[in-house]
PDB file of N, CA and C in Angstrom:
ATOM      1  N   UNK A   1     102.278 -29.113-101.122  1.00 68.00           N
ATOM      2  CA  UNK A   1     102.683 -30.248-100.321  1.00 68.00           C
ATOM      3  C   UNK A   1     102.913 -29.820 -98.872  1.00 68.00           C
ATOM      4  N   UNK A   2     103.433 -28.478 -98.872  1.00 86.00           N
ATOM      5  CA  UNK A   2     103.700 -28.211 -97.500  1.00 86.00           C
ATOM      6  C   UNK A   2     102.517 -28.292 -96.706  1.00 86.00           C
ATOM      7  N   UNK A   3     101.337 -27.332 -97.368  1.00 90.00           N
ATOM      8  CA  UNK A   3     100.360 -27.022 -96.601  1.00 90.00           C
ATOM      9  C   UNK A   3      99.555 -28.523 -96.696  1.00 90.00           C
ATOM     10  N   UNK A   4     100.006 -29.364 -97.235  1.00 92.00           N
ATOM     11  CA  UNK A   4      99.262 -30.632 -96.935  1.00 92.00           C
ATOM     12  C   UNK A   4      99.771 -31.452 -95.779  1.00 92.00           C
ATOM     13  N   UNK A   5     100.979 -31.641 -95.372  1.00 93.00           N
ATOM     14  CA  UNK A   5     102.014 -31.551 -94.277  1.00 93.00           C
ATOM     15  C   UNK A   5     101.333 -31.270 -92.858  1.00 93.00           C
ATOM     16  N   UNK A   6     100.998 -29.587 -92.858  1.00 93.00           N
ATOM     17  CA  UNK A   6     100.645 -29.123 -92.066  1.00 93.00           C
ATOM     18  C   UNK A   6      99.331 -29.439 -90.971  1.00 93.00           C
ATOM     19  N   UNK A   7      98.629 -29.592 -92.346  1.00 95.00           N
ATOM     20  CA  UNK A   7      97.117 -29.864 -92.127  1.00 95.00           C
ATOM     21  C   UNK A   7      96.741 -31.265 -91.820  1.00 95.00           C
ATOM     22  N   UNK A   8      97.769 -31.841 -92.092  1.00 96.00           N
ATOM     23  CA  UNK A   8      97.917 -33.253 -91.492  1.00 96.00           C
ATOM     24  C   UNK A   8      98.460 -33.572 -90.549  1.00 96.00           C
ATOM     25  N   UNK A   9      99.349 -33.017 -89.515  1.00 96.00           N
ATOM     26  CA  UNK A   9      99.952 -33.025 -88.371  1.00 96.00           C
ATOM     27  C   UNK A   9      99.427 -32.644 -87.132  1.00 96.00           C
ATOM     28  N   UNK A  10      98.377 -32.011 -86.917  1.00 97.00           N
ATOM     29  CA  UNK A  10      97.788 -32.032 -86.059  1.00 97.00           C
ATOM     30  C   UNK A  10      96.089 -32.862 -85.809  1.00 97.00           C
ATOM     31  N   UNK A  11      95.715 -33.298 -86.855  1.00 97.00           N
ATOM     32  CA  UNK A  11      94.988 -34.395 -87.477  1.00 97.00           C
ATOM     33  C   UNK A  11      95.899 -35.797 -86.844  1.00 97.00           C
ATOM     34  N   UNK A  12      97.169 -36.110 -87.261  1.00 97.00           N
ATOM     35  CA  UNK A  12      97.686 -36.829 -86.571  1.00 97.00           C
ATOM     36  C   UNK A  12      98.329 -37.210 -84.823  1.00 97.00           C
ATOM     37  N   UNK A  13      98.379 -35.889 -84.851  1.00 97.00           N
ATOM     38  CA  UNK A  13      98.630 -36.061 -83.449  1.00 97.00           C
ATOM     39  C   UNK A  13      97.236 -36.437 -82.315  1.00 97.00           C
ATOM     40  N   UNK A  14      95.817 -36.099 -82.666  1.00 97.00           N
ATOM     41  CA  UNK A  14      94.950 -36.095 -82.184  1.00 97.00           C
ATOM     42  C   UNK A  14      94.897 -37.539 -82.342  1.00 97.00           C
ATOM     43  N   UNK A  15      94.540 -38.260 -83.547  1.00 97.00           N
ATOM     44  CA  UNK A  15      94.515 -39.570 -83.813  1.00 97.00           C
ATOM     45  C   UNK A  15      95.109 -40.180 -83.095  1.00 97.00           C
ATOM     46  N   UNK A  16      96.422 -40.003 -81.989  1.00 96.00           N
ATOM     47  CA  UNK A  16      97.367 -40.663 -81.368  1.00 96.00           C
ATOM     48  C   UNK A  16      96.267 -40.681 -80.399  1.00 96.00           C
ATOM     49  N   UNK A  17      95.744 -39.517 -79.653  1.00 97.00           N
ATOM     50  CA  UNK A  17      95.489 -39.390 -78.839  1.00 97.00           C
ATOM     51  C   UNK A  17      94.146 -39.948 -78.482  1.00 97.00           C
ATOM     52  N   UNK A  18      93.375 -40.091 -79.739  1.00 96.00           N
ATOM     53  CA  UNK A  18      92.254 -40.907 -79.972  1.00 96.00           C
ATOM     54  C   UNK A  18      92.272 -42.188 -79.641  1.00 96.00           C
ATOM     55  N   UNK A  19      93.513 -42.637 -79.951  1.00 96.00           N
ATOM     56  CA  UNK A  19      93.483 -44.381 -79.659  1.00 96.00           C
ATOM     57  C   UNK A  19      94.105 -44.500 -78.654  1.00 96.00           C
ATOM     58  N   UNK A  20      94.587 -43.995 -78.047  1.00 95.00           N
ATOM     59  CA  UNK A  20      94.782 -44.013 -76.312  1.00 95.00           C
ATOM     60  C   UNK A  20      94.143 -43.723 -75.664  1.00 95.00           C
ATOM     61  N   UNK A  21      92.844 -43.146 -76.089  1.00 94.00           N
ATOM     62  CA  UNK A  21      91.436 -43.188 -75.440  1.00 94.00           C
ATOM     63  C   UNK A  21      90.818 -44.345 -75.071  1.00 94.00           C
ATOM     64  N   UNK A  22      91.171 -44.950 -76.425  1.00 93.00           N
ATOM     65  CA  UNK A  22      90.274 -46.673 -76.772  1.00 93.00           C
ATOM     66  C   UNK A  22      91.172 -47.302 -76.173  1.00 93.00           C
ATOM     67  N   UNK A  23      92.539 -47.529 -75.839  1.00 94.00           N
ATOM     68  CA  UNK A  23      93.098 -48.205 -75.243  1.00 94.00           C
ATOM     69  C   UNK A  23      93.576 -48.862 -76.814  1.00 94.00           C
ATOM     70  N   UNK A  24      94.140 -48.427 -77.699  1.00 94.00           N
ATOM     71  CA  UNK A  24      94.936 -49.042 -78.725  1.00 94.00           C
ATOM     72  C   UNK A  24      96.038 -48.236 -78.720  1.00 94.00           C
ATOM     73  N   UNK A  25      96.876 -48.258 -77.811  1.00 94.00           N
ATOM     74  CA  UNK A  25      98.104 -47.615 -77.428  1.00 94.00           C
ATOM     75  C   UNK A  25      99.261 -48.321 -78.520  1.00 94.00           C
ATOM     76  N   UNK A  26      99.025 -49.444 -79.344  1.00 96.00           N
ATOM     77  CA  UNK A  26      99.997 -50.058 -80.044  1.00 96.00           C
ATOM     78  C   UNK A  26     100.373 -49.171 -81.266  1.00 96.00           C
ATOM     79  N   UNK A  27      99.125 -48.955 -81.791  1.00 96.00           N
ATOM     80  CA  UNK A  27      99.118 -48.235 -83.052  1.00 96.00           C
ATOM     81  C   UNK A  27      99.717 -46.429 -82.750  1.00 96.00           C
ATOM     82  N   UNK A  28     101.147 -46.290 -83.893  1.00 97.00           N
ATOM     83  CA  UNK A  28     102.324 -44.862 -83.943  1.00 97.00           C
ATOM     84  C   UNK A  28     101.503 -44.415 -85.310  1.00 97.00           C
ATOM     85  N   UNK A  29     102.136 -43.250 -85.340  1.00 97.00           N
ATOM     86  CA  UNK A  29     101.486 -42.205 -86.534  1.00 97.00           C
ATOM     87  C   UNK A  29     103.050 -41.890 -86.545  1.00 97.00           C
ATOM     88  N   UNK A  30     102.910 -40.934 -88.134  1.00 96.00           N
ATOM     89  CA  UNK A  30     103.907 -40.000 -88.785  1.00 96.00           C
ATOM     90  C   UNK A  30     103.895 -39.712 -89.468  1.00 96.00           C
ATOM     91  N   UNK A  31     104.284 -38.737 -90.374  1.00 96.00           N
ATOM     92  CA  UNK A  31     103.670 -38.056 -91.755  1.00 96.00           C
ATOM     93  C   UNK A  31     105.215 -38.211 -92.241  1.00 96.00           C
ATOM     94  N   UNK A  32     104.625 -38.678 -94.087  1.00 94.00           N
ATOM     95  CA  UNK A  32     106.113 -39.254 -94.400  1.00 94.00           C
ATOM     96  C   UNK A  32     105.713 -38.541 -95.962  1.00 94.00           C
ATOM     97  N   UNK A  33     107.141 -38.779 -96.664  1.00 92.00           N
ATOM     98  CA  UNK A  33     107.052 -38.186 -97.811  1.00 92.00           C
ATOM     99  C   UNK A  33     107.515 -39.665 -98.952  1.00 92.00           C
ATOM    100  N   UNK A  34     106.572 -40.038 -99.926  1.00 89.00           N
ATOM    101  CA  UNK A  34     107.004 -40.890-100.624  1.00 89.00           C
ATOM    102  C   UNK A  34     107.337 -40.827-101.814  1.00 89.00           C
ATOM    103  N   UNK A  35     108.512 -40.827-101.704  1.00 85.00           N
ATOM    104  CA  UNK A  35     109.369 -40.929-103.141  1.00 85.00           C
ATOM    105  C   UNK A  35     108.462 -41.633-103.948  1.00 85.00           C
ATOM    106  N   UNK A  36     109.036 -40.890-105.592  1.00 81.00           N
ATOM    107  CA  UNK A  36     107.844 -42.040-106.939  1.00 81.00           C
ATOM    108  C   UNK A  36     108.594 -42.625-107.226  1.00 81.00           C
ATOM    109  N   UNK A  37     107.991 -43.958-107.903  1.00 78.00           N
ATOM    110  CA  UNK A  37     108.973 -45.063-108.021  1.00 78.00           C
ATOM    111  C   UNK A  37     109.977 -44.741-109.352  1.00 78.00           C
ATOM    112  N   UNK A  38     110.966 -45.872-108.777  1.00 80.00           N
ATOM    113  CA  UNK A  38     112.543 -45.355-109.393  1.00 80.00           C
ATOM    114  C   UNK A  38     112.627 -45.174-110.875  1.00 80.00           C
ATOM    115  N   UNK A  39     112.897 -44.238-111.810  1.00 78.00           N
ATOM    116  CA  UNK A  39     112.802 -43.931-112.818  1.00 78.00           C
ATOM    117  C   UNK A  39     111.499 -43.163-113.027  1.00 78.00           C
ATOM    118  N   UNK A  40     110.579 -42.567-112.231  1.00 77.00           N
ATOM    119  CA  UNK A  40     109.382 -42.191-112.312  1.00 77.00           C
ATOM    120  C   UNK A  40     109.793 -40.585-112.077  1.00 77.00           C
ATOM    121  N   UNK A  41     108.920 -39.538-112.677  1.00 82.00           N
ATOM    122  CA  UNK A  41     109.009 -38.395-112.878  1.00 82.00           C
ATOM    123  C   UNK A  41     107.803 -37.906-111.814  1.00 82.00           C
ATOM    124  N   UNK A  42     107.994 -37.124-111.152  1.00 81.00           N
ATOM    125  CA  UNK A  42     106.936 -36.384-110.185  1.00 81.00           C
ATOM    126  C   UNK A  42     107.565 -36.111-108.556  1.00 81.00           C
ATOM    127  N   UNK A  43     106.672 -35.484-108.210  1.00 84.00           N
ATOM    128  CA  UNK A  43     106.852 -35.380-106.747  1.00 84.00           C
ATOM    129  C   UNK A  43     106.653 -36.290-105.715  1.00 84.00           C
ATOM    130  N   UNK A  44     107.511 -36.249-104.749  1.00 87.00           N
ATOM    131  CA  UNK A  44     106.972 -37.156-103.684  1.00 87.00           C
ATOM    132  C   UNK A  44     105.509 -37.032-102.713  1.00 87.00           C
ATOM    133  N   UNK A  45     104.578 -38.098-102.745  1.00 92.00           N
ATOM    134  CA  UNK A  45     103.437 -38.140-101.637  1.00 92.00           C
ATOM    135  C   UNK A  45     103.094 -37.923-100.653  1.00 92.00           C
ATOM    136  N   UNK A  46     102.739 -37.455 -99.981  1.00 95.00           N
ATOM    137  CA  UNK A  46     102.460 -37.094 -98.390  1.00 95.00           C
ATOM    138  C   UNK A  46     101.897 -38.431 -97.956  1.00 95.00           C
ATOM    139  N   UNK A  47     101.996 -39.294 -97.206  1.00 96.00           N
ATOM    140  CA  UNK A  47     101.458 -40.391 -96.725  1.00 96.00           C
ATOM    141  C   UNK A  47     101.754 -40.107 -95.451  1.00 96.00           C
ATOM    142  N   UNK A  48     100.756 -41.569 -94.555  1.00 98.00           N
ATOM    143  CA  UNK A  48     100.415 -41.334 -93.249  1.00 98.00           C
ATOM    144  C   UNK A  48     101.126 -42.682 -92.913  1.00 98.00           C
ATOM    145  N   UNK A  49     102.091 -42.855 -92.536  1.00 97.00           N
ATOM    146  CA  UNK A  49     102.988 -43.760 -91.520  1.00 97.00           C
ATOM    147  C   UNK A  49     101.821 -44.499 -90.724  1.00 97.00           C
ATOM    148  N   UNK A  50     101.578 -45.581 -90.158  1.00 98.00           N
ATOM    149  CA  UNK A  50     100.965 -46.362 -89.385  1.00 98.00           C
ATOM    150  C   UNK A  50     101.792 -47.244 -88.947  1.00 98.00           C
ATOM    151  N   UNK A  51     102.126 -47.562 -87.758  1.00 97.00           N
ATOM    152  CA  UNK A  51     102.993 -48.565 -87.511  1.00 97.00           C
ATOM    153  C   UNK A  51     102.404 -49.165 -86.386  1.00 97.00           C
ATOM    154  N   UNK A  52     102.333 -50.755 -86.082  1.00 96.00           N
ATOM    155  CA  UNK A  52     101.552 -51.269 -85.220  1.00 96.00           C
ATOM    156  C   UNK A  52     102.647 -51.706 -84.220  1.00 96.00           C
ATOM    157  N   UNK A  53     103.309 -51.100 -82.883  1.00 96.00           N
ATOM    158  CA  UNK A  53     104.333 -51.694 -82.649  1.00 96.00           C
ATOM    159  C   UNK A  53     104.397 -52.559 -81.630  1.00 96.00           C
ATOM    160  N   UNK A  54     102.887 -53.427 -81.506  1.00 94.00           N
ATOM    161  CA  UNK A  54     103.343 -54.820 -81.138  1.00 94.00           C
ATOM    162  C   UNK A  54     104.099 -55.652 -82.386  1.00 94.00           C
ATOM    163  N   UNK A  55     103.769 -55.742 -83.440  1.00 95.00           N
ATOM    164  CA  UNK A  55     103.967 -56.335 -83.933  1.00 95.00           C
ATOM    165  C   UNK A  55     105.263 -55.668 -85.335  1.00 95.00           C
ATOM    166  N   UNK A  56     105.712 -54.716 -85.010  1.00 94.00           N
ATOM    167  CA  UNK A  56     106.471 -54.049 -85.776  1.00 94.00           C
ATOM    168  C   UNK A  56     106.171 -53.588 -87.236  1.00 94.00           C
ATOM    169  N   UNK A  57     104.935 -54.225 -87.735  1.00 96.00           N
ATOM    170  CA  UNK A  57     104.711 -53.368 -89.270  1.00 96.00           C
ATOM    171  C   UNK A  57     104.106 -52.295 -89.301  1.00 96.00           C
ATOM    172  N   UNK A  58     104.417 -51.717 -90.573  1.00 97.00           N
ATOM    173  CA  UNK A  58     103.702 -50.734 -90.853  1.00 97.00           C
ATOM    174  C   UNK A  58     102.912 -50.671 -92.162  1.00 97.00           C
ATOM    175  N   UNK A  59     102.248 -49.692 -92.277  1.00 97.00           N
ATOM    176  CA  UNK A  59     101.000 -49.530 -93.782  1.00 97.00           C
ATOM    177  C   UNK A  59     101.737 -48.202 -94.108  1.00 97.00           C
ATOM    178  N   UNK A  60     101.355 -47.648 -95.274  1.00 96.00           N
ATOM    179  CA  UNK A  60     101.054 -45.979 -95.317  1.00 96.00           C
ATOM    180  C   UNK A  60      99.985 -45.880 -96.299  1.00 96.00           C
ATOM    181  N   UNK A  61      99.357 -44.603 -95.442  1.00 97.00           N
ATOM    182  CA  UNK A  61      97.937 -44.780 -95.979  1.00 97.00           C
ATOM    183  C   UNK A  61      97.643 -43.115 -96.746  1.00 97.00           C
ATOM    184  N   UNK A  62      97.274 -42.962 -97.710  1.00 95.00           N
ATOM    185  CA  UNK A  62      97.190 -41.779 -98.934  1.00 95.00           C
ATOM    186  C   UNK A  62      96.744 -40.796 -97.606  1.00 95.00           C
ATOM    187  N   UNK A  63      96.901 -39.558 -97.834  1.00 95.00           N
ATOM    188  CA  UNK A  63      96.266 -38.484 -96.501  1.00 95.00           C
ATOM    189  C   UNK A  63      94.751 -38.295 -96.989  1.00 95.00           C
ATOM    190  N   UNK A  64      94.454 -38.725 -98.252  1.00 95.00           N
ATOM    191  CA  UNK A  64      92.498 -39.164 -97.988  1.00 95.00           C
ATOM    192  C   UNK A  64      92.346 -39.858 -97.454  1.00 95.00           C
ATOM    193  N   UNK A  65      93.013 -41.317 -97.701  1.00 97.00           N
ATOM    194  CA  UNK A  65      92.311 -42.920 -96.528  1.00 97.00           C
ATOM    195  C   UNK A  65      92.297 -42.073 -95.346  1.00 97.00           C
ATOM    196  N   UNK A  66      93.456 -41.545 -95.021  1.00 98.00           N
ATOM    197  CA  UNK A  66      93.683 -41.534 -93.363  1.00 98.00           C
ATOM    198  C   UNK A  66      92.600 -40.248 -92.776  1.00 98.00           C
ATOM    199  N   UNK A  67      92.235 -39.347 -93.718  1.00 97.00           N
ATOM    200  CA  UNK A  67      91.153 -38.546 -93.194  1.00 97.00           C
ATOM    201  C   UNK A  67      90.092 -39.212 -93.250  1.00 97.00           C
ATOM    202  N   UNK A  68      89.541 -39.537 -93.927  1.00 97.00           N
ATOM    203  CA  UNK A  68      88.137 -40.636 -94.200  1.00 97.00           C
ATOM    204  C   UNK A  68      88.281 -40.935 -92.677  1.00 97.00           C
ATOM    205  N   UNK A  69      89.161 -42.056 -92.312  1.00 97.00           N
ATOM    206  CA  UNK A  69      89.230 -42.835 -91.060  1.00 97.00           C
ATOM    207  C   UNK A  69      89.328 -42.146 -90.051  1.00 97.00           C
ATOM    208  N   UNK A  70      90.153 -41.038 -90.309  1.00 97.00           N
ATOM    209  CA  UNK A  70      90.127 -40.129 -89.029  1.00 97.00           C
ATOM    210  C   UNK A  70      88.709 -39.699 -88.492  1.00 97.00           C
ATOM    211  N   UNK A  71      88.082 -39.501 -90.122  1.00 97.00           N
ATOM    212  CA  UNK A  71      87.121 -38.566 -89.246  1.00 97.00           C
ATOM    213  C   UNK A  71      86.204 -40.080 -88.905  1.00 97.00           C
ATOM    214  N   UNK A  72      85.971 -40.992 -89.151  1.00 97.00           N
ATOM    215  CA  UNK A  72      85.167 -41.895 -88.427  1.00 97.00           C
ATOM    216  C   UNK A  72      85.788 -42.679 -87.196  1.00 97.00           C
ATOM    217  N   UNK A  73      87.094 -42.188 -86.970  1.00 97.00           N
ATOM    218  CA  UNK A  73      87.139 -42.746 -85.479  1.00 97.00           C
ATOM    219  C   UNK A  73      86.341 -41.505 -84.398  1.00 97.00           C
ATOM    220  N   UNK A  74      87.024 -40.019 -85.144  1.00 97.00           N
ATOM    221  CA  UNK A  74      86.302 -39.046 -84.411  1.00 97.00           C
ATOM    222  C   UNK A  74      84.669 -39.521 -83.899  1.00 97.00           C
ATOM    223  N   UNK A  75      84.147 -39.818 -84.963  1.00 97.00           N
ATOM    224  CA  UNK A  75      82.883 -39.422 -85.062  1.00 97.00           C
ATOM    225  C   UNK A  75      82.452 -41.130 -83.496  1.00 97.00           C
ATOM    226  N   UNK A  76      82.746 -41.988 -83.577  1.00 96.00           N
ATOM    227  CA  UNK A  76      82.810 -43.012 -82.771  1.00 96.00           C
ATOM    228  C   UNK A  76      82.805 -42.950 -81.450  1.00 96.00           C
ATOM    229  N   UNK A  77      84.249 -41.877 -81.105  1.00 96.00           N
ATOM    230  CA  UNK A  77      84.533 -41.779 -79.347  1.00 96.00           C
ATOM    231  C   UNK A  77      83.190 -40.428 -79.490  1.00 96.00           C
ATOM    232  N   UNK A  78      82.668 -39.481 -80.324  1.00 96.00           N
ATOM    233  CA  UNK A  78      81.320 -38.540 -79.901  1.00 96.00           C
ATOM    234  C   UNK A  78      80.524 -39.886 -79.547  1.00 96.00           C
ATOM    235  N   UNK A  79      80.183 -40.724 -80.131  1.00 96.00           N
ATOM    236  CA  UNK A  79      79.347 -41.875 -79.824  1.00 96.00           C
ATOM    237  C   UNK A  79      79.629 -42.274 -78.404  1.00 96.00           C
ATOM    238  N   UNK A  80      80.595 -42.472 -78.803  1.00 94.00           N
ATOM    239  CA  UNK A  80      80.944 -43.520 -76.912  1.00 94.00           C
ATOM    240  C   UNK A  80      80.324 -42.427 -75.968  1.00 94.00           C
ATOM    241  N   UNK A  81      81.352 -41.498 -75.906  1.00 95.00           N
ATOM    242  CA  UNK A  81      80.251 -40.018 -74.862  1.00 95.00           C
ATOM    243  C   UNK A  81      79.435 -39.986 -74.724  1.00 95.00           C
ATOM    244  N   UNK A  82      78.588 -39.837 -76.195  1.00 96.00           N
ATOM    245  CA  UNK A  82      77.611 -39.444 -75.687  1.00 96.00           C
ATOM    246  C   UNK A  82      76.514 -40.235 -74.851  1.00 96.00           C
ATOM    247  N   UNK A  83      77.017 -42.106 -74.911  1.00 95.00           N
ATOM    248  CA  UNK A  83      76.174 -43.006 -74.552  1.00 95.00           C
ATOM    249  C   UNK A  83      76.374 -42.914 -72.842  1.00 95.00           C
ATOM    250  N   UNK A  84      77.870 -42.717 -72.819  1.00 94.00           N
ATOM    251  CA  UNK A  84      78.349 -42.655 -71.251  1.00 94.00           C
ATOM    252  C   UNK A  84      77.676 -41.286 -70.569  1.00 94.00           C
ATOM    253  N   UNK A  85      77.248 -40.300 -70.865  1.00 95.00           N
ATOM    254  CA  UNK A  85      76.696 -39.113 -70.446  1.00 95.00           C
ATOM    255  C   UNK A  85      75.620 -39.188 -70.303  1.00 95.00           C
ATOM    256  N   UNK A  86      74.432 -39.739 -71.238  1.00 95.00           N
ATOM    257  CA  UNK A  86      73.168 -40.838 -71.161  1.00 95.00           C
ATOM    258  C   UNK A  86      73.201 -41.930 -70.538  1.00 95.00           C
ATOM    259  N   UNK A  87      73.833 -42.280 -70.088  1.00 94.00           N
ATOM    260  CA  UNK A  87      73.577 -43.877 -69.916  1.00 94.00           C
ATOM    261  C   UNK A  87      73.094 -44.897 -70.274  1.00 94.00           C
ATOM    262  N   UNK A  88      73.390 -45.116 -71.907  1.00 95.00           N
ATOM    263  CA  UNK A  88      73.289 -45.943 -72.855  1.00 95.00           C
ATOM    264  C   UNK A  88      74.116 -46.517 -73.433  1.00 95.00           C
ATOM    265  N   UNK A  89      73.795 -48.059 -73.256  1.00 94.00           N
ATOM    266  CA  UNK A  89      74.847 -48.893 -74.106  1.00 94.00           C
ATOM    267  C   UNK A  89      75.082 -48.354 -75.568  1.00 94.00           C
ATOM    268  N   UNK A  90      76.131 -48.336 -75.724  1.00 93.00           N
ATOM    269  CA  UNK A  90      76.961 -48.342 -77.338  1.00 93.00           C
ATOM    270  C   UNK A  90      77.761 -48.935 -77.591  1.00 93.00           C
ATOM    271  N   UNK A  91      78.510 -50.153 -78.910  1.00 92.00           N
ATOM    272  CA  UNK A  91      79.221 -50.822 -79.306  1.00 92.00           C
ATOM    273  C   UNK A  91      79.576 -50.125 -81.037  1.00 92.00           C
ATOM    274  N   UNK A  92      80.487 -50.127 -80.302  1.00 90.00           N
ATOM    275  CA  UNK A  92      80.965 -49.336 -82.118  1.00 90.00           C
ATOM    276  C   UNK A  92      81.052 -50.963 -82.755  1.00 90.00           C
ATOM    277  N   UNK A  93      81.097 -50.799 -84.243  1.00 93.00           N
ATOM    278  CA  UNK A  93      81.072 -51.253 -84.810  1.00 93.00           C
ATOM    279  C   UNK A  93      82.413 -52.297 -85.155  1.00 93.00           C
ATOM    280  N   UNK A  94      82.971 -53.346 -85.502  1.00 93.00           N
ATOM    281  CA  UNK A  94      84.156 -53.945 -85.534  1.00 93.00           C
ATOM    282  C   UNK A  94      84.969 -52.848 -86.280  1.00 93.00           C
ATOM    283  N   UNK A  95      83.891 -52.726 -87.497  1.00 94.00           N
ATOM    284  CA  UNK A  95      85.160 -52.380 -89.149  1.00 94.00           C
ATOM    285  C   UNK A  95      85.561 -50.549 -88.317  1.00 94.00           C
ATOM    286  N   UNK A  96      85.014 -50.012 -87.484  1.00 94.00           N
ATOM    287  CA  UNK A  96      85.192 -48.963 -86.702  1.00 94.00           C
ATOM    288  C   UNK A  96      86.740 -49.146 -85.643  1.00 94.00           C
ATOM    289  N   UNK A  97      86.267 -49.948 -85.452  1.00 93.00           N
ATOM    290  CA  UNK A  97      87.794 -50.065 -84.153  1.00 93.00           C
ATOM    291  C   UNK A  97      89.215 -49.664 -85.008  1.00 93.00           C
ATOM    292  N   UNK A  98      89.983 -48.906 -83.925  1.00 93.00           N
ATOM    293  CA  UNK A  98      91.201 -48.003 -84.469  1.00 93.00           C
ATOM    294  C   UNK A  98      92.102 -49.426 -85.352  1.00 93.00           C
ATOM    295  N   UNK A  99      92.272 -50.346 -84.633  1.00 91.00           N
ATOM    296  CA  UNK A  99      93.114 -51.671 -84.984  1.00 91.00           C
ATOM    297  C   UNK A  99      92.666 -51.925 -86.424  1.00 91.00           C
ATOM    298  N   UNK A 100      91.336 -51.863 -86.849  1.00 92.00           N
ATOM    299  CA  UNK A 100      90.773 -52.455 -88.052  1.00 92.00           C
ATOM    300  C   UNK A 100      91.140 -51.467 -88.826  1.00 92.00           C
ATOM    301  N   UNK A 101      90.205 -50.102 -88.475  1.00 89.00           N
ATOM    302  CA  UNK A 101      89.785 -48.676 -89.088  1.00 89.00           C
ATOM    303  C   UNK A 101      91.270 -48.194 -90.286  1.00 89.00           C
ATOM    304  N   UNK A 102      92.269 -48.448 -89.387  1.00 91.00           N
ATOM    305  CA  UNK A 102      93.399 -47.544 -89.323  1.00 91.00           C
ATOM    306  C   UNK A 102      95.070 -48.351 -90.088  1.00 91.00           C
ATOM    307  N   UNK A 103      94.585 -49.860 -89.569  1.00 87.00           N
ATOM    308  CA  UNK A 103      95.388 -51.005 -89.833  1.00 87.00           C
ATOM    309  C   UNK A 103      95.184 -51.951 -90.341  1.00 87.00           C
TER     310      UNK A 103
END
């Protein structure tokens, strides 16, 4: 769990930094630990905090969803670059945008 922790925290912090690229400055990150439900036997989850704070909610998303997504926002702003370095239009995709992707 620890080393899942780990390996997720700087994964998250980039992600911050990803959507303040795009200008989705609303959307917070945090790596949280989720208790199993009450009377339930096991360890607690590593989940990924999402909190949208225009609007004050939050999701938490398994640390697979949130890599999956991570790595396709990554893979998106290489897109945007590389169109802006070419000088070619690019439109990411809706279900791509951090707001949708992530929230």
């Amino acid at each position: 769990m620890d080393k899942e922790i780990l390996d997720l925290l700087p994964k998250v912090k980039e992600c911050k930094q990803l959507c303040h690229l795009l200008h989705r400055e609303v959307l917070a990150f945090d790596v949280s630990l989720q208790k199993p439900a009450p009377g339930a036997i096991g360890v607690p989850k590593v989940k990924v905090q999402v909190t949208n704070t225009s609007s004050g909610e939050s999701i938490y998303l398994d640390s697979v969803d949130f890599m999956k997504n991570y790595s396709i926002l990554k893979d998106e702003v290489v897109h945007l670059r590389h169109s802006i370095e070419n000088g070619r239009e690019y439109t990411a995709p809706d279900p791509h945008d951090p707001l949708t992707l992530l929230f």
